[in-house]
Amino acid sequence: MSLTGTLLTRQRPILHKAIRLSTLRPLSTSRRLYRDGDTGSVRSGGEAAGDSWTRREKAAENVYIKQKEKTLLTMLREKIAAQEAILAKDRAILAAMEDQYGHVVEEKVF
């Protein structure tokens, strides 16, 4: 074979592989998959869970959750206090009516 024939023979498999790789290459719109320890991945326990970024992120999440729970508890306490005030008012009205009309026994209706 001549030198030209050798070069052409060697180039064919390279071109063939290049075409095959381009057809198998994923699109840029494909979903990015993260492996353990990569940024944005879910971290499991062990060594990966102990780095400073993960600890700081977990602490920030805990502070946020505690603040939300504290706000929710405050709102619930306010609702309970408002309902207890309404209940006390209704009991006062009932006591006044019982004083005025005497004790009334309700009839059971079936």
mmCIF file with all atom_site columns, N, CA and C in Angstrom, residues 9 14 17 20 27 29 31-32 54 57-58 68 74 76 107:
data_model
loop_
_atom_site.group_PDB
_atom_site.id
_atom_site.type_symbol
_atom_site.label_atom_id
_atom_site.label_alt_id
_atom_site.label_comp_id
_atom_site.label_asym_id
_atom_site.label_entity_id
_atom_site.label_seq_id
_atom_site.pdbx_PDB_ins_code
_atom_site.Cartn_x
_atom_site.Cartn_y
_atom_site.Cartn_z
_atom_site.occupancy
_atom_site.B_iso_or_equiv
_atom_site.pdbx_formal_charge
_atom_site.auth_seq_id
_atom_site.auth_comp_id
_atom_site.auth_asym_id
_atom_site.auth_atom_id
_atom_site.pdbx_PDB_model_num
ATOM 1  N N  . THR A 1 9   ? -7.067  4.749  5.115  1.00 0.00 ? 9   THR A N  1
ATOM 2  C CA . THR A 1 9   ? -7.560  3.627  5.901  1.00 0.00 ? 9   THR A CA 1
ATOM 3  C C  . THR A 1 9   ? -7.624  3.994  7.383  1.00 0.00 ? 9   THR A C  1
ATOM 4  N N  . ILE A 1 14  ? -11.685 6.609  12.336 1.00 0.00 ? 14  ILE A N  1
ATOM 5  C CA . ILE A 1 14  ? -11.791 7.799  13.170 1.00 0.00 ? 14  ILE A CA 1
ATOM 6  C C  . ILE A 1 14  ? -13.047 8.581  12.809 1.00 0.00 ? 14  ILE A C  1
ATOM 7  N N  . LYS A 1 17  ? -16.104 6.674  14.021 1.00 0.00 ? 17  LYS A N  1
ATOM 8  C CA . LYS A 1 17  ? -16.308 6.827  15.464 1.00 0.00 ? 17  LYS A CA 1
ATOM 9  C C  . LYS A 1 17  ? -16.805 8.223  15.808 1.00 0.00 ? 17  LYS A C  1
ATOM 10 N N  . ARG A 1 20  ? -20.484 8.366  15.043 1.00 0.00 ? 20  ARG A N  1
ATOM 11 C CA . ARG A 1 20  ? -21.235 7.577  16.006 1.00 0.00 ? 20  ARG A CA 1
ATOM 12 C C  . ARG A 1 20  ? -21.327 8.306  17.352 1.00 0.00 ? 20  ARG A C  1
ATOM 13 N N  . LEU A 1 27  ? -28.585 15.477 24.266 1.00 0.00 ? 27  LEU A N  1
ATOM 14 C CA . LEU A 1 27  ? -28.920 16.864 23.962 1.00 0.00 ? 27  LEU A CA 1
ATOM 15 C C  . LEU A 1 27  ? -28.587 17.761 25.146 1.00 0.00 ? 27  LEU A C  1
ATOM 16 N N  . THR A 1 29  ? -30.504 19.828 26.417 1.00 0.00 ? 29  THR A N  1
ATOM 17 C CA . THR A 1 29  ? -31.704 20.002 27.225 1.00 0.00 ? 29  THR A CA 1
ATOM 18 C C  . THR A 1 29  ? -31.978 18.802 28.123 1.00 0.00 ? 29  THR A C  1
ATOM 19 N N  . ARG A 1 31  ? -31.752 16.186 31.232 1.00 0.00 ? 31  ARG A N  1
ATOM 20 C CA . ARG A 1 31  ? -31.727 16.425 32.665 1.00 0.00 ? 31  ARG A CA 1
ATOM 21 C C  . ARG A 1 31  ? -30.346 16.133 33.229 1.00 0.00 ? 31  ARG A C  1
ATOM 22 N N  . ARG A 1 32  ? -29.900 16.988 34.100 1.00 0.00 ? 32  ARG A N  1
ATOM 23 C CA . ARG A 1 32  ? -28.582 16.808 34.706 1.00 0.00 ? 32  ARG A CA 1
ATOM 24 C C  . ARG A 1 32  ? -28.708 15.865 35.897 1.00 0.00 ? 32  ARG A C  1
ATOM 25 N N  . THR A 1 54  ? -22.800 21.825 54.262 1.00 0.00 ? 54  THR A N  1
ATOM 26 C CA . THR A 1 54  ? -23.981 21.050 54.627 1.00 0.00 ? 54  THR A CA 1
ATOM 27 C C  . THR A 1 54  ? -24.448 21.401 56.029 1.00 0.00 ? 54  THR A C  1
ATOM 28 N N  . GLU A 1 57  ? -26.049 24.858 55.875 1.00 0.00 ? 57  GLU A N  1
ATOM 29 C CA . GLU A 1 57  ? -27.340 24.795 55.204 1.00 0.00 ? 57  GLU A CA 1
ATOM 30 C C  . GLU A 1 57  ? -28.395 24.167 56.109 1.00 0.00 ? 57  GLU A C  1
ATOM 31 N N  . LYS A 1 58  ? -28.030 23.093 56.797 1.00 0.00 ? 58  LYS A N  1
ATOM 32 C CA . LYS A 1 58  ? -28.969 22.440 57.708 1.00 0.00 ? 58  LYS A CA 1
ATOM 33 C C  . LYS A 1 58  ? -29.340 23.361 58.865 1.00 0.00 ? 58  LYS A C  1
ATOM 34 N N  . LYS A 1 68  ? -40.987 29.437 61.502 1.00 0.00 ? 68  LYS A N  1
ATOM 35 C CA . LYS A 1 68  ? -42.330 29.201 60.963 1.00 0.00 ? 68  LYS A CA 1
ATOM 36 C C  . LYS A 1 68  ? -43.225 28.534 62.009 1.00 0.00 ? 68  LYS A C  1
ATOM 37 N N  . THR A 1 74  ? -47.999 30.959 67.624 1.00 0.00 ? 74  THR A N  1
ATOM 38 C CA . THR A 1 74  ? -48.508 32.255 68.075 1.00 0.00 ? 74  THR A CA 1
ATOM 39 C C  . THR A 1 74  ? -49.895 32.509 67.503 1.00 0.00 ? 74  THR A C  1
ATOM 40 N N  . LEU A 1 76  ? -52.062 30.242 66.495 1.00 0.00 ? 76  LEU A N  1
ATOM 41 C CA . LEU A 1 76  ? -53.007 29.317 67.117 1.00 0.00 ? 76  LEU A CA 1
ATOM 42 C C  . LEU A 1 76  ? -53.380 29.764 68.527 1.00 0.00 ? 76  LEU A C  1
ATOM 43 N N  . GLU A 1 107 ? -85.334 19.754 76.202 1.00 0.00 ? 107 GLU A N  1
ATOM 44 C CA . GLU A 1 107 ? -85.965 18.488 75.869 1.00 0.00 ? 107 GLU A CA 1
ATOM 45 C C  . GLU A 1 107 ? -85.166 17.822 74.762 1.00 0.00 ? 107 GLU A C  1
#
